[in-house]
Coordinates of C-alpha atoms and ligand atoms in Angstrom, one line a residue:
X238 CA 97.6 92.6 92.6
X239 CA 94.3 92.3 90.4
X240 CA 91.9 94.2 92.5
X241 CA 89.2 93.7 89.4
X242 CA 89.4 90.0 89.9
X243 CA 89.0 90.3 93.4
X244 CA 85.9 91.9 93.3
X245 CA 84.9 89.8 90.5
X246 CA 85.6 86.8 92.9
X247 CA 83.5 88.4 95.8
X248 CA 80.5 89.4 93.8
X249 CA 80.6 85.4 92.2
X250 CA 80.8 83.9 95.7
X251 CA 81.2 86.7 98.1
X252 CA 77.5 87.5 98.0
X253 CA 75.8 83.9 98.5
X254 CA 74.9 83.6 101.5
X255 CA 73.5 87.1 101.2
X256 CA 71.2 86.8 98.1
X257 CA 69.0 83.7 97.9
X258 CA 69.6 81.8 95.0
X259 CA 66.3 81.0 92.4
X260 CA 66.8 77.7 90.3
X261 CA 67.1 78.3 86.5
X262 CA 65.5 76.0 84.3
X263 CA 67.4 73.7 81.9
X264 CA 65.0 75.7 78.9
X265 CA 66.2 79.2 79.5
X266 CA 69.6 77.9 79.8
X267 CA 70.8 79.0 75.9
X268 CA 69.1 82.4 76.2
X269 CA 71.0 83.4 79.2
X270 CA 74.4 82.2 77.9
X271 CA 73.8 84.3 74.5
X272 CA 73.0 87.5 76.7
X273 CA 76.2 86.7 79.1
X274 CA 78.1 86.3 75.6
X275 CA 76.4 89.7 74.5
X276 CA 78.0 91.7 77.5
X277 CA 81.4 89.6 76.6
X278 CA 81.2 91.4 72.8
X279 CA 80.3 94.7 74.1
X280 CA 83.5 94.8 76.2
X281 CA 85.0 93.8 73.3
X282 CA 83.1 96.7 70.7
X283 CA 84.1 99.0 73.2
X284 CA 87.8 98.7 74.0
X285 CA 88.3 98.4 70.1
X286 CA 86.6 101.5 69.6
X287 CA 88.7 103.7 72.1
X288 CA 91.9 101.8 70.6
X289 CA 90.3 102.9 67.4
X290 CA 90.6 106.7 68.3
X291 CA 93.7 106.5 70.6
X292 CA 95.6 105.0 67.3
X293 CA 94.0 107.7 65.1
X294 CA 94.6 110.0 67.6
X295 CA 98.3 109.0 67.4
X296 CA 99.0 108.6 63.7
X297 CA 97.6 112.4 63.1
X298 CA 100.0 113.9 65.7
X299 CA 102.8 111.3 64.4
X300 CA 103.4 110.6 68.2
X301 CA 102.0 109.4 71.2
X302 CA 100.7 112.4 73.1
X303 CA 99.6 113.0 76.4
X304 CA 96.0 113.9 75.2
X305 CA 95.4 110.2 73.3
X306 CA 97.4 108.3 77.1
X307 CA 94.8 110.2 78.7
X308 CA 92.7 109.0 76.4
X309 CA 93.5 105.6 76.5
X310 CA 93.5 105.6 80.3
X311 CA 89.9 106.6 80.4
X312 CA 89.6 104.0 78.1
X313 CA 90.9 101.2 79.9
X314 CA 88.9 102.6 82.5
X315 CA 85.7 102.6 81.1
X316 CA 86.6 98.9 79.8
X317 CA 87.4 97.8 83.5
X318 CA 83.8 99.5 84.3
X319 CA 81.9 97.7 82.2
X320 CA 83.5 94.7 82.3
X321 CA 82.9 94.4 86.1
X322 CA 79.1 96.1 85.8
X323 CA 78.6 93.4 83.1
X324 CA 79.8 90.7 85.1
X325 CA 77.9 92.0 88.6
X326 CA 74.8 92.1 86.1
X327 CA 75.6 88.4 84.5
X328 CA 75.7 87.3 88.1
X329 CA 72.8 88.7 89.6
X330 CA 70.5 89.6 86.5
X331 CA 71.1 86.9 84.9
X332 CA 71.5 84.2 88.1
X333 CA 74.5 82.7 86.4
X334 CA 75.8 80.7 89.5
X335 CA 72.0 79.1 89.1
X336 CA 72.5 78.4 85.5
X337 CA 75.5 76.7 86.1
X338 CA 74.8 74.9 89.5
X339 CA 71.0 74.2 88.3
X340 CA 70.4 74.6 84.4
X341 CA 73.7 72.6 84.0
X342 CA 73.0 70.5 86.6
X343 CA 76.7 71.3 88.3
X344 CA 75.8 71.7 92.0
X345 CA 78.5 68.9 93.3
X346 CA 81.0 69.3 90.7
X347 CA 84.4 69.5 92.4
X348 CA 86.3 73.2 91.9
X349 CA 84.0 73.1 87.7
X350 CA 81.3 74.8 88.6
X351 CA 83.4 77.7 90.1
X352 CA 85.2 78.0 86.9
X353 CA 82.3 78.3 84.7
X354 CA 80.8 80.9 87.1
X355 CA 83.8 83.1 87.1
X356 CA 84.2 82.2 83.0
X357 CA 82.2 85.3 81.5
X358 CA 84.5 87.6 83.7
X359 CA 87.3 86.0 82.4
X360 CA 86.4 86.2 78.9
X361 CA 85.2 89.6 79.4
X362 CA 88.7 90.8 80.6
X363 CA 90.3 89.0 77.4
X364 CA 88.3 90.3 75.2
X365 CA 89.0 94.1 76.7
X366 CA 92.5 93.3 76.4
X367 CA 92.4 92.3 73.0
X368 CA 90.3 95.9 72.1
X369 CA 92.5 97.8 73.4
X370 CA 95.6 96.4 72.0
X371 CA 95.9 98.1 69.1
X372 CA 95.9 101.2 71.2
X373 CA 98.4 100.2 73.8
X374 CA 100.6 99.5 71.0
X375 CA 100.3 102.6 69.2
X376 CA 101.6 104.6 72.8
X377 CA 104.7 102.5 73.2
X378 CA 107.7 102.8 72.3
X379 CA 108.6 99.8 72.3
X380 CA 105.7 97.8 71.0
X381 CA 104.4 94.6 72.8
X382 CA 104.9 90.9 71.0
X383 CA 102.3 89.6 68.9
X384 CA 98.4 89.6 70.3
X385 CA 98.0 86.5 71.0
X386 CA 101.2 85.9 73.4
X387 CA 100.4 89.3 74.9
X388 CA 96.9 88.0 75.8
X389 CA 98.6 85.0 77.3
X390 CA 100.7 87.0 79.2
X391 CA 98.0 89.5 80.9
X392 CA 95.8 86.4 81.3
X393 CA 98.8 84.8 83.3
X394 CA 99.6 88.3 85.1
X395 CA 96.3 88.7 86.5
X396 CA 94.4 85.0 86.9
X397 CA 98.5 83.6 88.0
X398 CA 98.2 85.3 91.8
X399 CA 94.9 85.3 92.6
X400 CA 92.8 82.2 90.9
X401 CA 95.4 79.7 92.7
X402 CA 94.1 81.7 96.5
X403 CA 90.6 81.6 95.4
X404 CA 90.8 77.7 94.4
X405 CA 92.5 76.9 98.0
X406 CA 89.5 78.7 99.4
X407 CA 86.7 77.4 97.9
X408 CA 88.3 73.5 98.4
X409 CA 88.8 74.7 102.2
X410 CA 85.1 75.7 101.9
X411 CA 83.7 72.5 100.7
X412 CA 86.2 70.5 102.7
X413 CA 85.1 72.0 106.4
X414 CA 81.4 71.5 105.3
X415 CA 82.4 67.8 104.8
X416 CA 84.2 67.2 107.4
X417 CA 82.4 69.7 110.5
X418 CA 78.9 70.3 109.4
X419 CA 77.7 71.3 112.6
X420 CA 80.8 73.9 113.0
X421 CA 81.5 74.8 109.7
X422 CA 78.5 77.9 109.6
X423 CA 80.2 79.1 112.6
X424 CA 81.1 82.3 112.5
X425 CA 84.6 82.0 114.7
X426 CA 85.3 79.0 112.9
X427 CA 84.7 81.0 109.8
X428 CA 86.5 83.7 110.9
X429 CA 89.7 81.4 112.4
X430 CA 89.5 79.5 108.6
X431 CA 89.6 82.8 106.7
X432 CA 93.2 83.7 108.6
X433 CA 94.2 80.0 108.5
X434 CA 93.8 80.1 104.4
X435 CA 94.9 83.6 104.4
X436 CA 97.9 82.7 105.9
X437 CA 98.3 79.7 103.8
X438 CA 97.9 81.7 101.1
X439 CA 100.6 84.4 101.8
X440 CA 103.2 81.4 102.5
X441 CA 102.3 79.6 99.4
X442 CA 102.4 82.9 97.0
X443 CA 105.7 82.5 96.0
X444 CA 104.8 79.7 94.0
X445 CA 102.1 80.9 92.4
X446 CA 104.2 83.3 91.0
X447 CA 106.2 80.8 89.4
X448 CA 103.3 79.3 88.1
X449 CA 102.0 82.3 86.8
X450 CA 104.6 84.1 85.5
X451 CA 107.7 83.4 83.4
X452 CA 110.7 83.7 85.2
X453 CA 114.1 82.9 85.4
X454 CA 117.3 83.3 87.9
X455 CA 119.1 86.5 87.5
X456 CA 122.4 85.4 86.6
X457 CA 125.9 85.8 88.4
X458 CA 127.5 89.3 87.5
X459 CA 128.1 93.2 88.7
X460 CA 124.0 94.1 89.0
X461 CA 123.5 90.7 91.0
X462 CA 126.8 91.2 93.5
X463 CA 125.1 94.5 94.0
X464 CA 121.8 93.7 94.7
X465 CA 122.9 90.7 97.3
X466 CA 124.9 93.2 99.0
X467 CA 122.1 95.3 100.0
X468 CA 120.3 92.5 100.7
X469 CA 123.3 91.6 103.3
X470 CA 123.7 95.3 104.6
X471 CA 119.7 95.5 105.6
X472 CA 119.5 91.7 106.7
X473 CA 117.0 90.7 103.8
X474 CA 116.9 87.4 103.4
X475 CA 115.1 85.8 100.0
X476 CA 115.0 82.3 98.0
X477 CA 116.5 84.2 95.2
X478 CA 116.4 87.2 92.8
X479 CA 114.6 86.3 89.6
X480 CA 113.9 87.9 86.5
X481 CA 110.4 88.3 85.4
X482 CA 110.2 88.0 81.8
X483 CA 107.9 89.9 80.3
X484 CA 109.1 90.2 76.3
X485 CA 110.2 94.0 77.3
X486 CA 106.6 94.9 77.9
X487 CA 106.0 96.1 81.4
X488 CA 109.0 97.8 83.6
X489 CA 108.1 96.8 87.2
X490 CA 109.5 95.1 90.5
X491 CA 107.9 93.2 93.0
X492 CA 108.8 91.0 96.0
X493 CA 106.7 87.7 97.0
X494 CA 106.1 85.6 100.1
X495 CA 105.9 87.1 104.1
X496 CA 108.2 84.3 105.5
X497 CA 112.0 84.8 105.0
X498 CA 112.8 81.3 104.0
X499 CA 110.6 81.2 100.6
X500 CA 110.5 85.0 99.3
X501 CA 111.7 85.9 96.0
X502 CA 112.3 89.7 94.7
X503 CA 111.4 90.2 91.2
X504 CA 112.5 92.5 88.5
X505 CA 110.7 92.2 85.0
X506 CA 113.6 92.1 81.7
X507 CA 112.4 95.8 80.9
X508 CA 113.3 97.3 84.2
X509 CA 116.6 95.4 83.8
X510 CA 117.2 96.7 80.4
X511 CA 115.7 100.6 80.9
X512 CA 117.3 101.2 84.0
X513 CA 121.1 102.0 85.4
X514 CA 122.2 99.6 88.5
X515 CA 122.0 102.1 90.8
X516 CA 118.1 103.0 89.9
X517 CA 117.8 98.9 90.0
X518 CA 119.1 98.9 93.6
X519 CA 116.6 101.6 94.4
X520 CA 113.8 100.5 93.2
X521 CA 115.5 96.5 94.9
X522 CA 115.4 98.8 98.3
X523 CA 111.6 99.7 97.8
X524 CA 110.8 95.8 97.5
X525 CA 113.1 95.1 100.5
X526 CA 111.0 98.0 102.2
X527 CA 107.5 96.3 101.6
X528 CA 109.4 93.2 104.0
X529 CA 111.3 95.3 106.6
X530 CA 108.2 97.2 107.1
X531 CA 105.9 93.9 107.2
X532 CA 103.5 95.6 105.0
X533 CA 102.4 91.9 104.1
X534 CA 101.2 90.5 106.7
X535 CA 99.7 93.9 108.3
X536 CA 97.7 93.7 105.0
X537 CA 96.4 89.9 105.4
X538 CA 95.4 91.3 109.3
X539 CA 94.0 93.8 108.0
X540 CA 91.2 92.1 105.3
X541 CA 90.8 89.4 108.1
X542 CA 90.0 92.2 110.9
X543 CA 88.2 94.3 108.5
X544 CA 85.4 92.0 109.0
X545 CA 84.0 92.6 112.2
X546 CA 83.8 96.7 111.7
X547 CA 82.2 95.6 107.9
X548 CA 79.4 93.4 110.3
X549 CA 78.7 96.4 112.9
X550 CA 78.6 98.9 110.5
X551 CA 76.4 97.4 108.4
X552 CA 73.9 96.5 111.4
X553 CA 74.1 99.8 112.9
X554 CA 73.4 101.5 109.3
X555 CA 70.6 98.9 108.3
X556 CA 68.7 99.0 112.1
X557 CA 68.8 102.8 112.1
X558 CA 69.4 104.6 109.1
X559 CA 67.5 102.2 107.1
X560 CA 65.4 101.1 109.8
X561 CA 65.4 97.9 109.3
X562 CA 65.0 95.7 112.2
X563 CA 68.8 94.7 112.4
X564 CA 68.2 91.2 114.3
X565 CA 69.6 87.8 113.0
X566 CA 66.0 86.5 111.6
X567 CA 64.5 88.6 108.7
X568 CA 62.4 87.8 105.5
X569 CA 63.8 87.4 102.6
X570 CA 63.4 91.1 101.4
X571 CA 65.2 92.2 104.9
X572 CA 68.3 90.2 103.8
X573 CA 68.1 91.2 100.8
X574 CA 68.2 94.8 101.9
X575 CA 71.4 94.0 104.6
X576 CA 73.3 92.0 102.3
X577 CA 73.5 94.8 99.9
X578 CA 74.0 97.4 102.7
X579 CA 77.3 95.4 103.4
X580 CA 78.3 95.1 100.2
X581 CA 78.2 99.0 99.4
X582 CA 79.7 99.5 103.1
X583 CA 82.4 97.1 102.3
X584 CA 83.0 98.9 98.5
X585 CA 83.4 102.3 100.0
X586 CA 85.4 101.2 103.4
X587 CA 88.1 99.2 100.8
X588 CA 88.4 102.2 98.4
X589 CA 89.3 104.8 101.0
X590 CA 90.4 102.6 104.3
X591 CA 92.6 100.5 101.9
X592 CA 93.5 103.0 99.8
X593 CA 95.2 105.5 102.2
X594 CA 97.1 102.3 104.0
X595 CA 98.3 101.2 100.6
X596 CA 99.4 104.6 99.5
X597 CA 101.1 105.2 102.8
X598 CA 102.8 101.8 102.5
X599 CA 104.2 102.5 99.1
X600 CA 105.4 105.9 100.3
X601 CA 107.2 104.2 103.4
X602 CA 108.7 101.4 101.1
X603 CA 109.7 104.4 98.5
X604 CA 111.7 105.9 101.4
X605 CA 113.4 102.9 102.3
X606 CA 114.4 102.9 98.7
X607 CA 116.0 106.1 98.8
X608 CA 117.9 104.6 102.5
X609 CA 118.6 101.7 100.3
X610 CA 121.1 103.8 98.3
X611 CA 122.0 106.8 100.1
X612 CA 124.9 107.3 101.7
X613 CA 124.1 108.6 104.9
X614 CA 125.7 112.9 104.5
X615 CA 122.6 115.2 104.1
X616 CA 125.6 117.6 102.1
X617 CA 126.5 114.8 99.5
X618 CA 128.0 114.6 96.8
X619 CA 130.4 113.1 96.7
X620 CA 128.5 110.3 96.8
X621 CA 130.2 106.9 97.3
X622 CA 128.9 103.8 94.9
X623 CA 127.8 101.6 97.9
X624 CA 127.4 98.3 96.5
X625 CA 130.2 98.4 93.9
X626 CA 132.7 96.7 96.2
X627 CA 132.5 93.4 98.9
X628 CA 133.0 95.4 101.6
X629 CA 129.7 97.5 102.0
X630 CA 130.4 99.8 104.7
X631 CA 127.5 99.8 106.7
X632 CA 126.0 103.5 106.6
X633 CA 122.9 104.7 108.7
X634 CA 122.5 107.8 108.8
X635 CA 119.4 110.3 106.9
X636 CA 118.9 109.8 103.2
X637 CA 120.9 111.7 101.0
X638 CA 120.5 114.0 97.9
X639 CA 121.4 111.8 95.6
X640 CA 120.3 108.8 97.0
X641 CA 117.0 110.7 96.6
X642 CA 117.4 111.6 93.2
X643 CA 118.8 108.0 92.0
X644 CA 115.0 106.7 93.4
X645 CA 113.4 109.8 91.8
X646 CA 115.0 108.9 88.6
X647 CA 114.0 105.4 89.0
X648 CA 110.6 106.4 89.5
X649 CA 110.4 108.9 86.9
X650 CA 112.0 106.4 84.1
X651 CA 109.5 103.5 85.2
X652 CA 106.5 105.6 84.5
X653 CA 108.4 106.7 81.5
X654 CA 108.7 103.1 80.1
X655 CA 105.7 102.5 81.0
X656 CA 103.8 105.1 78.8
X657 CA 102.4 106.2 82.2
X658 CA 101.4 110.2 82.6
X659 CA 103.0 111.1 85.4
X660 CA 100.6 112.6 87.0
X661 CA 97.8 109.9 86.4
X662 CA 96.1 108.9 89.5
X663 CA 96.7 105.3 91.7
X664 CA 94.4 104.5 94.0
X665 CA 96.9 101.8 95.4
X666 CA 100.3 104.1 94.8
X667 CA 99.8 107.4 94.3
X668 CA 100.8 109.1 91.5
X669 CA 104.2 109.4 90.4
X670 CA 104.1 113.6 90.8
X671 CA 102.8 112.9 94.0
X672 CA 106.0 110.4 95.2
X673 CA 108.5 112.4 93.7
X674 CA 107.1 115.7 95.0
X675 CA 107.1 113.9 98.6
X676 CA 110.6 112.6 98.4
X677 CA 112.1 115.8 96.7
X678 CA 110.4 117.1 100.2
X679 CA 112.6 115.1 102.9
X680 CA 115.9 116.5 101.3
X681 CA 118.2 117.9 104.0
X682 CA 115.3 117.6 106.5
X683 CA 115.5 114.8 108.6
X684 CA 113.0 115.2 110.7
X685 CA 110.5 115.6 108.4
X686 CA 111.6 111.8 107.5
X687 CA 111.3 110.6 111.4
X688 CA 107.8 112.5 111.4
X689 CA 106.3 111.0 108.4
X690 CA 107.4 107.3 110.1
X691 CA 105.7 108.1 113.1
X692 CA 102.6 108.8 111.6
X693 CA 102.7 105.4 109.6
X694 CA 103.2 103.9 113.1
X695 CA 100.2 106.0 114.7
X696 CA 98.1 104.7 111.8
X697 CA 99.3 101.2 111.5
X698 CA 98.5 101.1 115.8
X699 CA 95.5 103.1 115.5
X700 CA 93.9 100.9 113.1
X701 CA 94.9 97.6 114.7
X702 CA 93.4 98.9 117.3
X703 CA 90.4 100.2 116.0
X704 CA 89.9 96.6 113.7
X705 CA 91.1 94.4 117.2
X706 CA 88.1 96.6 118.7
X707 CA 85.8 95.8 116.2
X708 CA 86.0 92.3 115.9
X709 CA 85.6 92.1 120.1
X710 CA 82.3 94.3 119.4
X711 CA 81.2 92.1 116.6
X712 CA 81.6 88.9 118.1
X713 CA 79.9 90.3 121.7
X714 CA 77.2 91.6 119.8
X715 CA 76.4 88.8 117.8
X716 CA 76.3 91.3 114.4
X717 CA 79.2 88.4 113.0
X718 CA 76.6 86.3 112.7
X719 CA 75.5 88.1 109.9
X720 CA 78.7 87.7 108.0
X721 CA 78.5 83.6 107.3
X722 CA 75.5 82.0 105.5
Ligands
ZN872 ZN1 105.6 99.0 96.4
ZN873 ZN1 125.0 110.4 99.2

């Protein structure tokens, strides 16, 4: 999932309500785009330059070291950086929503005017891509396709999932103002049309991935009989098993769509092509983890419930750490102040909360990988192929060493492909070191296994709990008022 366009999204039409808007005249119109452009071209200066030294980097050592990934990674970091500080400064130093909606005179344009507001984000990210290709082609080993169709493909990859989500929004948005403008700045009816979209969302992904991505059916043969064999052993039902095509570029997996009647698993053409069957079926048995374990939909609860904690805290830290007066009326300067106390609140509560469910999640969905293909004797081998025949016998019983080490391996040759270091850091996954270390841990040991689960249940209950808690609070004490316009 992007998570750059996501904030992107909430900083174009997230904040709002929260900062009042100043009308931009038509003359200053030009000046402003050339400055927005300006940020676009340094994003690009800048990628190019650390592709620059990455690919000399690369050339003098005759092969891609770890030194020139790191290198590029900080790159690609620094790139993301500035092209979301740019955009957060295009936005609010610039007032671009103003010079659209009032310099171009686009207020009551239908779905437009949201377009050319998130445009200079969009174009930022394209031109940071295009930077830093040269780089990202000197690392792999197997070099991407030309630039252009590999700008087409990121573009698709990250604008495919989300821009679809943010355009049902926004028409929900205008639609409810239409149609209820007494109820629509409600918050509960906010609040009830966030999860109602939310949900819509979630239902509707899978074909938005379709959209988005190239893909086509995995055809009939050995690695698909496999793969809908485990499906049949665990009970996972899906619309079908496609193959993401990605012209050999990325080696990943993923699995689409909370509702067992429209859910496809996905495996890109350079997963298929780098790795054996039985690392396939493992890494088939994390995606088919993700949906036993409804990590899904305890995700869309939790941005939904997140709300009403994100409201009190950011009244209780505004009324007495700021000491501001906390109530519902305020100047202009006041809300100022409170929007932007939510707004860091909200930063820092995503980038641990959701990080440590995210991480745990993967970690749950990497065991259930390993369960996936293990054979159910702590003291294997030998190790039976479980999928290579019709009749899967239907083994439960702890994960096994190799089971274990055929994830491991799949793991290991993923971030291989993918030119990533091992032990690079992921706020969403972990790092690879990290996975493998943990797994490597539940050898021969299962209670360690039974133990890790029930502390993903204690979590998973004590934050529903804490967010079902929050949300009471916020409504009772009024501090959801704070979160619509
Ligand atoms: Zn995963
Ligand atoms: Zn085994």
């Amino acid at each position: 999932m992007p998570v750059s366009l996501l904030i992107a999204l909430f900083l174009a039409f997230g904040t709002d309500a929260i900062l009042p808007p100043s009308p931009v005249p038509r003359g200053s119109v030009v000046p402003r785009l050339i400055e927005a452009m300006a940020e676009v071209g340094l994003v690009g200066l800048t990628a190019l330059a650390f592709a620059t030294l990455v690919r000399a980097r690369v050339r003098r050592r005759g092969r891609a070291t770890s030194g020139a990934r790191r290198l590029f990674a900080a790159g690609s970091r620094t790139v993301g950086a500035l092209t979301l500080g740019g955009y957060a400064w295009i936005i609010h130093g610039l007032g671009w929503p103003e010079v659209v909606r009032s310099g171009l005179g686009l207020r009551d344009a239908i779905l437009l005017d949201e377009v050319l507001i998130l445009l200079p984000f969009v174009l930022a990210q394209v031109a940071g891509w295009w930077g830093l290709y040269p780089g990202e082609r000197a690392l792999l080993a197997r070099p991407p396709a030309g630039v252009a169709r590999y700008l087409a493909l990121r573009a698709r990859q990250t604008l495919g999932m989300v821009l679809p989500a943010a355009l049902i929004f926004s028409l929900a948005q205008d639609l409810a103002r239409r149609w209820f403008p007494s109820t629509s700045e409600d918050p509960g009816f906010q609040m009830g049309m966030m999860a109602a979209m939310g949900a819509l969302v979630m239902v509707l992904a899978p074909a938005f991935v379709r959209l988005s991505w190239p893909t086509r059916r995995l055809p009939d043969g050995p690695l698909r009989d496999r793969l809908e064999r485990l499906s049949a052993r665990f009970g996972f039902r899906h619309t079908d098993i496609l193959v993401w095509e990605t012209e050999g570029a990325i080696v990943n997996a993923g699995v689409t769509g909370a509702l067992p009647w429209y859910r496809y698993v996905l495996l890109t053409d350079a997963l298929i092509d780098g790795l054996d069957p039985h690392e396939i079926a493992a890494v088939f048995g994390h995606e088919v983890g993700h949906i036993r374990h409804r990590h899904l939909a305890f995700f869309g609860f939790f941005f939904v419930g997140s709300m009403g904690i994100l409201t009190l805290a950011s009244d209780l830290v505004y009324a007495h750490v700021l000491g501001g007066p906390g109530g519902p009326a305020g100047s202009t300067g006041s809300t100022v102040a409170q929007g932007a106390t939510t707004l860091l609140l909200g930063v820092g509560y995503f980038a641990a909360i959701f990080g440590v469910l995210s991480r745990r999640f993967e970690r749950q969905a990497d065991v259930f990988g390993c369960r996936a293909v293990s054979c159910g004797r702590v003291d294997c081998p030998p190790h039976p192929d479980l999928y290579s025949r019709p009749d899967t016998p239907a083994v439960d019983g702890p994960l096994c060493p190799v089971g274990i080490r055929m994830f491991v391996n799949a793991l290991e040759n993923v971030a291989a492909l993918n030119g990533m270091e091992p032990t690079a850091r992921s706020w969403r996954h972990g790092s690879i070191a990290r996975r493998v270390e943990f797994l490597e841990g539940l050898e021969g040991k299962p209670q360690a296994e039974r133990r890790f689960q029930v502390g993903v249940s204690r979590l998973r209950i004590g934050l529903a709990l804490g967010l079902i808690a929050g949300l009471f609070l916020a409504f009772w004490t009024g501090a959801i008022e704070h979160l619509g316009p």
